[in-house]
Amino acid sequence: KAGVTQTPRYLIKTRGQQVTLSCSPISGHRSVSWYQQTPGQGLQFLFEYFSETQRNKGNFPGRFSGRQFSNSRSEMNVSTLELGDSALYLCASKEGGGAEQYFGPGTRLTVT
Amino acid sequence: AQSVTQLDSQVPVFEEAPVELRCNYSSSVSVYLFWYVQYPNQGLQLLLKYLSGSTLVKGINGFEAEFNKSQTSFHLRKPSVHISDTAEYFCAVILLSGGSYIPTFGRGTSLIVHP
């Protein structure tokens, strides 16, 4: 099976802009989670989607949002970008109820 | 609330030497414990996991970890490291939340293997 794919791999945006990141899970996986990884804060959970519904949410402002489509693909949107949003954004997928998830390679977002 | 502490931010070691990466956690309920590895410019890869049963868990690439409930630790070990083991290692506590399992990660330990 193909692994988790994320597009784009690298992105440069300007403060105040918005950005959309995409994640395609492993075939058959219905759960998709998003994480932000920064040197200062480490790996932090953003949110999880399962069957097109947000099932869990981390402690991030409302500028961070996501959605999941009927084919389980997911997008994450960040509006009004700030310099502090520069990070590696990781997507992970898993079968519905399990604890083990599989990570994609990430999207490196740089905000200037 | 649960938390994970990785006691060493960086561990330098020579090739073929043994290594231990330390992880302590706090939680008021039973947890699952995972170790992940992240190579440069890549996502996280699961090394091993403790769900229940035997406290000694074996994973990929010759790594193993021991769950110690009394000391709330889950240290990762390898008897002989290779240059290719140079990477960032993350310990994670997995808790059930909203019908799903959500990880809380430690800050990571950078393993640097010297020739």
PDB file of C-alpha atoms in Angstrom:
ATOM      1  CA  LYS A   1       0.000   0.000   0.000  1.00  0.00           C
ATOM      2  CA  ALA A   2       1.128   3.526  -0.624  1.00  0.00           C
ATOM      3  CA  GLY A   3       2.011   5.519   2.470  1.00  0.00           C
ATOM      4  CA  VAL A   4       0.609   8.798   3.701  1.00  0.00           C
ATOM      5  CA  THR A   5       1.274  11.577   1.216  1.00  0.00           C
ATOM      6  CA  GLN A   6       1.334  15.293   1.876  1.00  0.00           C
ATOM      7  CA  THR A   7       1.361  18.154  -0.579  1.00  0.00           C
ATOM      8  CA  PRO A   8       3.096  20.435  -1.023  1.00  0.00           C
ATOM      9  CA  ARG A   9       6.336  19.410   0.690  1.00  0.00           C
ATOM     10  CA  TYR A  10       7.596  22.979   0.990  1.00  0.00           C
ATOM     11  CA  LEU A  11       5.764  26.271   1.086  1.00  0.00           C
ATOM     12  CA  ILE A  12       6.735  29.888   1.620  1.00  0.00           C
ATOM     13  CA  LYS A  13       4.054  32.404   2.544  1.00  0.00           C
ATOM     14  CA  THR A  14       3.883  35.980   3.743  1.00  0.00           C
ATOM     15  CA  ARG A  15       2.425  37.160   7.038  1.00  0.00           C
ATOM     16  CA  GLY A  16      -1.314  37.732   6.786  1.00  0.00           C
ATOM     17  CA  GLN A  17      -1.844  35.259   3.961  1.00  0.00           C
ATOM     18  CA  GLN A  18      -3.663  31.976   4.309  1.00  0.00           C
ATOM     19  CA  VAL A  19      -2.505  28.499   3.370  1.00  0.00           C
ATOM     20  CA  THR A  20      -4.062  25.108   2.669  1.00  0.00           C
ATOM     21  CA  LEU A  21      -2.169  21.860   3.161  1.00  0.00           C
ATOM     22  CA  SER A  22      -3.318  18.510   1.856  1.00  0.00           C
ATOM     23  CA  CYS A  23      -3.006  14.965   3.185  1.00  0.00           C
ATOM     24  CA  SER A  24      -3.924  11.669   1.539  1.00  0.00           C
ATOM     25  CA  PRO A  25      -4.116   8.805   4.041  1.00  0.00           C
ATOM     26  CA  ILE A  26      -3.226   5.175   3.533  1.00  0.00           C
ATOM     27  CA  SER A  27      -5.953   3.392   1.619  1.00  0.00           C
ATOM     28  CA  GLY A  28      -8.630   2.145   4.025  1.00  0.00           C
ATOM     29  CA  HIS A  29      -7.646   4.476   6.845  1.00  0.00           C
ATOM     30  CA  ARG A  30     -10.541   6.650   7.975  1.00  0.00           C
ATOM     31  CA  SER A  31      -8.807   8.711  10.645  1.00  0.00           C
ATOM     32  CA  VAL A  32      -6.489  11.603   9.830  1.00  0.00           C
ATOM     33  CA  SER A  33      -4.654  13.677  12.437  1.00  0.00           C
ATOM     34  CA  TRP A  34      -2.572  16.814  12.046  1.00  0.00           C
ATOM     35  CA  TYR A  35       0.431  17.899  14.103  1.00  0.00           C
ATOM     36  CA  GLN A  36       2.622  20.971  14.234  1.00  0.00           C
ATOM     37  CA  GLN A  37       6.330  20.470  14.876  1.00  0.00           C
ATOM     38  CA  THR A  38       8.553  23.397  15.874  1.00  0.00           C
ATOM     39  CA  PRO A  39      11.944  23.573  17.621  1.00  0.00           C
ATOM     40  CA  GLY A  40      10.417  25.607  20.434  1.00  0.00           C
ATOM     41  CA  GLN A  41       7.210  23.702  21.161  1.00  0.00           C
ATOM     42  CA  GLY A  42       8.031  20.252  19.822  1.00  0.00           C
ATOM     43  CA  LEU A  43       5.263  18.077  18.404  1.00  0.00           C
ATOM     44  CA  GLN A  44       1.770  19.340  19.154  1.00  0.00           C
ATOM     45  CA  PHE A  45      -1.565  17.799  18.228  1.00  0.00           C
ATOM     46  CA  LEU A  46      -3.803  20.030  16.122  1.00  0.00           C
ATOM     47  CA  PHE A  47      -6.912  17.948  15.394  1.00  0.00           C
ATOM     48  CA  GLU A  48      -8.220  14.605  14.251  1.00  0.00           C
ATOM     49  CA  TYR A  49     -10.873  13.841  11.659  1.00  0.00           C
ATOM     50  CA  PHE A  50     -12.774  10.590  11.351  1.00  0.00           C
ATOM     51  CA  SER A  51     -15.483   9.951   8.763  1.00  0.00           C
ATOM     52  CA  GLU A  52     -15.581  13.633   7.829  1.00  0.00           C
ATOM     53  CA  THR A  53     -16.135  14.742  11.453  1.00  0.00           C
ATOM     54  CA  GLN A  54     -13.687  16.378  13.809  1.00  0.00           C
ATOM     55  CA  ARG A  55     -13.231  13.876  16.634  1.00  0.00           C
ATOM     56  CA  ASN A  56     -10.544  15.589  18.712  1.00  0.00           C
ATOM     57  CA  LYS A  57      -9.011  19.035  18.846  1.00  0.00           C
ATOM     58  CA  GLY A  58      -5.807  20.351  20.348  1.00  0.00           C
ATOM     59  CA  ASN A  59      -5.186  23.725  21.911  1.00  0.00           C
ATOM     60  CA  PHE A  60      -4.724  25.933  18.869  1.00  0.00           C
ATOM     61  CA  PRO A  61      -6.467  29.177  17.883  1.00  0.00           C
ATOM     62  CA  GLY A  62      -9.391  29.220  15.486  1.00  0.00           C
ATOM     63  CA  ARG A  63      -7.094  30.326  12.655  1.00  0.00           C
ATOM     64  CA  PHE A  64      -6.238  26.655  12.343  1.00  0.00           C
ATOM     65  CA  SER A  65      -9.016  24.609  10.787  1.00  0.00           C
ATOM     66  CA  GLY A  66      -9.408  21.419   8.874  1.00  0.00           C
ATOM     67  CA  ARG A  67     -11.786  19.203   7.032  1.00  0.00           C
ATOM     68  CA  GLN A  68     -12.030  15.696   5.711  1.00  0.00           C
ATOM     69  CA  PHE A  69     -13.611  14.536   2.496  1.00  0.00           C
ATOM     70  CA  SER A  70     -15.650  11.415   1.795  1.00  0.00           C
ATOM     71  CA  ASN A  71     -12.558   9.673   0.378  1.00  0.00           C
ATOM     72  CA  SER A  72     -10.782  10.348   3.737  1.00  0.00           C
ATOM     73  CA  ARG A  73      -8.402  12.901   2.229  1.00  0.00           C
ATOM     74  CA  SER A  74      -7.928  15.844   4.548  1.00  0.00           C
ATOM     75  CA  GLU A  75      -6.974  19.470   4.267  1.00  0.00           C
ATOM     76  CA  MET A  76      -5.700  21.848   6.887  1.00  0.00           C
ATOM     77  CA  ASN A  77      -6.095  25.600   6.574  1.00  0.00           C
ATOM     78  CA  VAL A  78      -4.293  28.348   8.434  1.00  0.00           C
ATOM     79  CA  SER A  79      -5.637  31.868   7.991  1.00  0.00           C
ATOM     80  CA  THR A  80      -3.921  35.171   8.746  1.00  0.00           C
ATOM     81  CA  LEU A  81      -0.487  33.601   8.941  1.00  0.00           C
ATOM     82  CA  GLU A  82       1.936  34.703  11.644  1.00  0.00           C
ATOM     83  CA  LEU A  83       5.700  34.262  11.769  1.00  0.00           C
ATOM     84  CA  GLY A  84       5.222  31.748  14.579  1.00  0.00           C
ATOM     85  CA  ASP A  85       3.258  29.468  12.271  1.00  0.00           C
ATOM     86  CA  SER A  86       6.493  28.508  10.546  1.00  0.00           C
ATOM     87  CA  ALA A  87       6.762  24.805  11.232  1.00  0.00           C
ATOM     88  CA  LEU A  88       6.728  21.296   9.883  1.00  0.00           C
ATOM     89  CA  TYR A  89       3.107  20.163   9.628  1.00  0.00           C
ATOM     90  CA  LEU A  90       2.689  16.420   9.874  1.00  0.00           C
ATOM     91  CA  CYS A  91      -0.303  14.376   8.920  1.00  0.00           C
ATOM     92  CA  ALA A  92      -0.930  10.864  10.241  1.00  0.00           C
ATOM     93  CA  SER A  93      -3.541   8.274   9.374  1.00  0.00           C
ATOM     94  CA  LYS A  94      -4.853   5.138  11.056  1.00  0.00           C
ATOM     95  CA  GLU A  95      -7.688   2.702  10.944  1.00  0.00           C
ATOM     96  CA  GLY A  96     -10.643   3.953  12.955  1.00  0.00           C
ATOM     97  CA  GLY A  97     -10.119   2.748  16.505  1.00  0.00           C
ATOM     98  CA  GLY A  98      -6.456   1.842  16.783  1.00  0.00           C
ATOM     99  CA  ALA A  99      -3.644   3.568  18.619  1.00  0.00           C
ATOM    100  CA  GLU A 100      -0.979   3.099  15.943  1.00  0.00           C
ATOM    101  CA  GLN A 101      -0.827   5.771  13.291  1.00  0.00           C
ATOM    102  CA  TYR A 102       1.332   6.268  10.224  1.00  0.00           C
ATOM    103  CA  PHE A 103       2.944   9.596   9.470  1.00  0.00           C
ATOM    104  CA  GLY A 104       3.486  11.394   6.216  1.00  0.00           C
ATOM    105  CA  PRO A 105       6.734  13.224   5.373  1.00  0.00           C
ATOM    106  CA  GLY A 106       5.300  16.599   6.343  1.00  0.00           C
ATOM    107  CA  THR A 107       4.883  20.023   4.775  1.00  0.00           C
ATOM    108  CA  ARG A 108       7.545  22.569   5.697  1.00  0.00           C
ATOM    109  CA  LEU A 109       5.810  25.972   5.951  1.00  0.00           C
ATOM    110  CA  THR A 110       7.904  29.110   6.167  1.00  0.00           C
ATOM    111  CA  VAL A 111       6.178  32.405   6.923  1.00  0.00           C
ATOM    112  CA  THR A 112       8.141  35.557   6.078  1.00  0.00           C
TER     113      THR A 112
ATOM    114  CA  ALA B   1      -3.138  15.568  32.516  1.00  0.00           C
ATOM    115  CA  GLN B   2      -0.432  13.399  31.061  1.00  0.00           C
ATOM    116  CA  SER B   3       3.102  14.497  30.257  1.00  0.00           C
ATOM    117  CA  VAL B   4       6.258  12.989  28.841  1.00  0.00           C
ATOM    118  CA  THR B   5       9.810  13.925  29.788  1.00  0.00           C
ATOM    119  CA  GLN B   6      12.774  12.932  27.686  1.00  0.00           C
ATOM    120  CA  LEU B   7      15.654  13.604  29.991  1.00  0.00           C
ATOM    121  CA  ASP B   8      18.361  14.119  27.378  1.00  0.00           C
ATOM    122  CA  SER B   9      17.997  16.509  24.474  1.00  0.00           C
ATOM    123  CA  GLN B  10      21.105  15.121  22.814  1.00  0.00           C
ATOM    124  CA  VAL B  11      22.997  11.841  23.196  1.00  0.00           C
ATOM    125  CA  PRO B  12      26.355  11.457  21.408  1.00  0.00           C
ATOM    126  CA  VAL B  13      27.753   7.952  21.142  1.00  0.00           C
ATOM    127  CA  PHE B  14      30.366   6.088  19.144  1.00  0.00           C
ATOM    128  CA  GLU B  15      29.439   3.487  16.583  1.00  0.00           C
ATOM    129  CA  GLU B  16      28.982  -0.044  17.978  1.00  0.00           C
ATOM    130  CA  ALA B  17      28.547   1.285  21.528  1.00  0.00           C
ATOM    131  CA  PRO B  18      25.343   0.662  23.492  1.00  0.00           C
ATOM    132  CA  VAL B  19      22.861   3.463  24.011  1.00  0.00           C
ATOM    133  CA  GLU B  20      19.908   4.243  26.274  1.00  0.00           C
ATOM    134  CA  LEU B  21      17.448   7.050  25.606  1.00  0.00           C
ATOM    135  CA  ARG B  22      15.438   7.913  28.690  1.00  0.00           C
ATOM    136  CA  CYS B  23      11.718   8.609  28.877  1.00  0.00           C
ATOM    137  CA  ASN B  24       9.562   9.254  31.930  1.00  0.00           C
ATOM    138  CA  TYR B  25       5.849   9.892  31.882  1.00  0.00           C
ATOM    139  CA  SER B  26       3.110  10.982  34.214  1.00  0.00           C
ATOM    140  CA  SER B  27      -0.504   9.933  33.941  1.00  0.00           C
ATOM    141  CA  SER B  28      -3.312   9.181  36.333  1.00  0.00           C
ATOM    142  CA  VAL B  29      -4.665   6.393  34.130  1.00  0.00           C
ATOM    143  CA  SER B  30      -3.260   3.443  32.250  1.00  0.00           C
ATOM    144  CA  VAL B  31      -1.498   4.415  29.073  1.00  0.00           C
ATOM    145  CA  TYR B  32       0.023   3.035  25.955  1.00  0.00           C
ATOM    146  CA  LEU B  33       3.642   4.025  25.302  1.00  0.00           C
ATOM    147  CA  PHE B  34       5.309   4.398  21.930  1.00  0.00           C
ATOM    148  CA  TRP B  35       8.748   5.298  20.630  1.00  0.00           C
ATOM    149  CA  TYR B  36       9.058   6.979  17.225  1.00  0.00           C
ATOM    150  CA  VAL B  37      12.112   7.840  15.126  1.00  0.00           C
ATOM    151  CA  GLN B  38      12.384  10.786  12.756  1.00  0.00           C
ATOM    152  CA  TYR B  39      15.121  10.973  10.132  1.00  0.00           C
ATOM    153  CA  PRO B  40      15.968  14.353   8.559  1.00  0.00           C
ATOM    154  CA  ASN B  41      13.235  15.715   6.317  1.00  0.00           C
ATOM    155  CA  GLN B  42      10.954  12.803   7.047  1.00  0.00           C
ATOM    156  CA  GLY B  43       7.905  12.036   9.129  1.00  0.00           C
ATOM    157  CA  LEU B  44       7.803   9.849  12.220  1.00  0.00           C
ATOM    158  CA  GLN B  45       8.239   6.097  12.029  1.00  0.00           C
ATOM    159  CA  LEU B  46       7.061   3.778  14.793  1.00  0.00           C
ATOM    160  CA  LEU B  47       9.967   1.943  16.456  1.00  0.00           C
ATOM    161  CA  LEU B  48       8.045   0.004  19.077  1.00  0.00           C
ATOM    162  CA  LYS B  49       5.018   0.129  21.326  1.00  0.00           C
ATOM    163  CA  TYR B  50       3.855  -1.056  24.716  1.00  0.00           C
ATOM    164  CA  LEU B  51       0.151  -1.833  24.992  1.00  0.00           C
ATOM    165  CA  SER B  52       0.032  -4.506  27.696  1.00  0.00           C
ATOM    166  CA  GLY B  53       1.639  -7.790  28.658  1.00  0.00           C
ATOM    167  CA  SER B  54       5.397  -8.271  28.713  1.00  0.00           C
ATOM    168  CA  THR B  55       7.201  -5.203  29.949  1.00  0.00           C
ATOM    169  CA  LEU B  56      10.136  -5.780  27.576  1.00  0.00           C
ATOM    170  CA  VAL B  57       9.183  -4.736  24.094  1.00  0.00           C
ATOM    171  CA  LYS B  58      11.244  -5.367  20.983  1.00  0.00           C
ATOM    172  CA  GLY B  59      11.005  -3.146  17.939  1.00  0.00           C
ATOM    173  CA  ILE B  60      12.555  -2.574  14.564  1.00  0.00           C
ATOM    174  CA  ASN B  61      16.238  -1.975  13.828  1.00  0.00           C
ATOM    175  CA  GLY B  62      17.373  -3.832  16.979  1.00  0.00           C
ATOM    176  CA  PHE B  63      15.793  -1.427  19.464  1.00  0.00           C
ATOM    177  CA  GLU B  64      14.009  -2.506  22.618  1.00  0.00           C
ATOM    178  CA  ALA B  65      12.344  -0.739  25.544  1.00  0.00           C
ATOM    179  CA  GLU B  66      11.286  -1.693  29.030  1.00  0.00           C
ATOM    180  CA  PHE B  67       8.112  -0.475  30.655  1.00  0.00           C
ATOM    181  CA  ASN B  68       8.572   0.177  34.373  1.00  0.00           C
ATOM    182  CA  LYS B  69       5.296   1.096  36.018  1.00  0.00           C
ATOM    183  CA  SER B  70       6.730   1.840  39.465  1.00  0.00           C
ATOM    184  CA  GLN B  71       9.260   4.276  38.010  1.00  0.00           C
ATOM    185  CA  THR B  72       6.876   5.477  35.276  1.00  0.00           C
ATOM    186  CA  SER B  73       9.618   5.017  32.717  1.00  0.00           C
ATOM    187  CA  PHE B  74       9.914   3.608  29.224  1.00  0.00           C
ATOM    188  CA  HIS B  75      13.600   3.797  28.305  1.00  0.00           C
ATOM    189  CA  LEU B  76      14.773   2.875  24.814  1.00  0.00           C
ATOM    190  CA  ARG B  77      17.925   0.795  24.367  1.00  0.00           C
ATOM    191  CA  LYS B  78      20.100  -0.641  21.660  1.00  0.00           C
ATOM    192  CA  PRO B  79      23.143  -2.820  22.400  1.00  0.00           C
ATOM    193  CA  SER B  80      25.193  -1.649  19.410  1.00  0.00           C
ATOM    194  CA  VAL B  81      24.394   1.447  17.365  1.00  0.00           C
ATOM    195  CA  HIS B  82      25.173   2.200  13.738  1.00  0.00           C
ATOM    196  CA  ILE B  83      25.850   5.471  11.970  1.00  0.00           C
ATOM    197  CA  SER B  84      22.440   5.076  10.337  1.00  0.00           C
ATOM    198  CA  ASP B  85      20.756   5.307  13.758  1.00  0.00           C
ATOM    199  CA  THR B  86      21.554   9.026  13.856  1.00  0.00           C
ATOM    200  CA  ALA B  87      18.109  10.615  14.109  1.00  0.00           C
ATOM    201  CA  GLU B  88      15.601  12.257  16.440  1.00  0.00           C
ATOM    202  CA  TYR B  89      13.740   9.925  18.803  1.00  0.00           C
ATOM    203  CA  PHE B  90      10.387  10.706  20.358  1.00  0.00           C
ATOM    204  CA  CYS B  91       8.654   9.032  23.263  1.00  0.00           C
ATOM    205  CA  ALA B  92       4.862   9.299  23.326  1.00  0.00           C
ATOM    206  CA  VAL B  93       2.083   8.589  25.804  1.00  0.00           C
ATOM    207  CA  ILE B  94      -1.127   7.493  24.115  1.00  0.00           C
ATOM    208  CA  LEU B  95      -4.407   8.197  25.861  1.00  0.00           C
ATOM    209  CA  LEU B  96      -8.003   7.513  24.923  1.00  0.00           C
ATOM    210  CA  SER B  97      -9.840  10.761  24.159  1.00  0.00           C
ATOM    211  CA  GLY B  98     -13.139  11.340  22.390  1.00  0.00           C
ATOM    212  CA  GLY B  99     -13.249   7.766  21.192  1.00  0.00           C
ATOM    213  CA  SER B 100      -9.743   7.818  19.767  1.00  0.00           C
ATOM    214  CA  TYR B 101      -6.156   7.459  20.908  1.00  0.00           C
ATOM    215  CA  ILE B 102      -4.236  10.746  20.963  1.00  0.00           C
ATOM    216  CA  PRO B 103      -0.479  10.937  21.606  1.00  0.00           C
ATOM    217  CA  THR B 104       1.370  13.395  23.790  1.00  0.00           C
ATOM    218  CA  PHE B 105       4.992  13.578  22.675  1.00  0.00           C
ATOM    219  CA  GLY B 106       8.175  14.261  24.552  1.00  0.00           C
ATOM    220  CA  ARG B 107      10.491  16.990  23.287  1.00  0.00           C
ATOM    221  CA  GLY B 108      12.706  14.475  21.536  1.00  0.00           C
ATOM    222  CA  THR B 109      16.260  13.186  21.926  1.00  0.00           C
ATOM    223  CA  SER B 110      18.780  13.685  19.178  1.00  0.00           C
ATOM    224  CA  LEU B 111      20.956  10.571  18.877  1.00  0.00           C
ATOM    225  CA  ILE B 112      24.270  11.361  17.225  1.00  0.00           C
ATOM    226  CA  VAL B 113      26.404   8.362  16.308  1.00  0.00           C
ATOM    227  CA  HIS B 114      30.075   9.103  15.646  1.00  0.00           C
ATOM    228  CA  PRO B 115      32.360   6.802  13.598  1.00  0.00           C
TER     229      PRO B 115
END
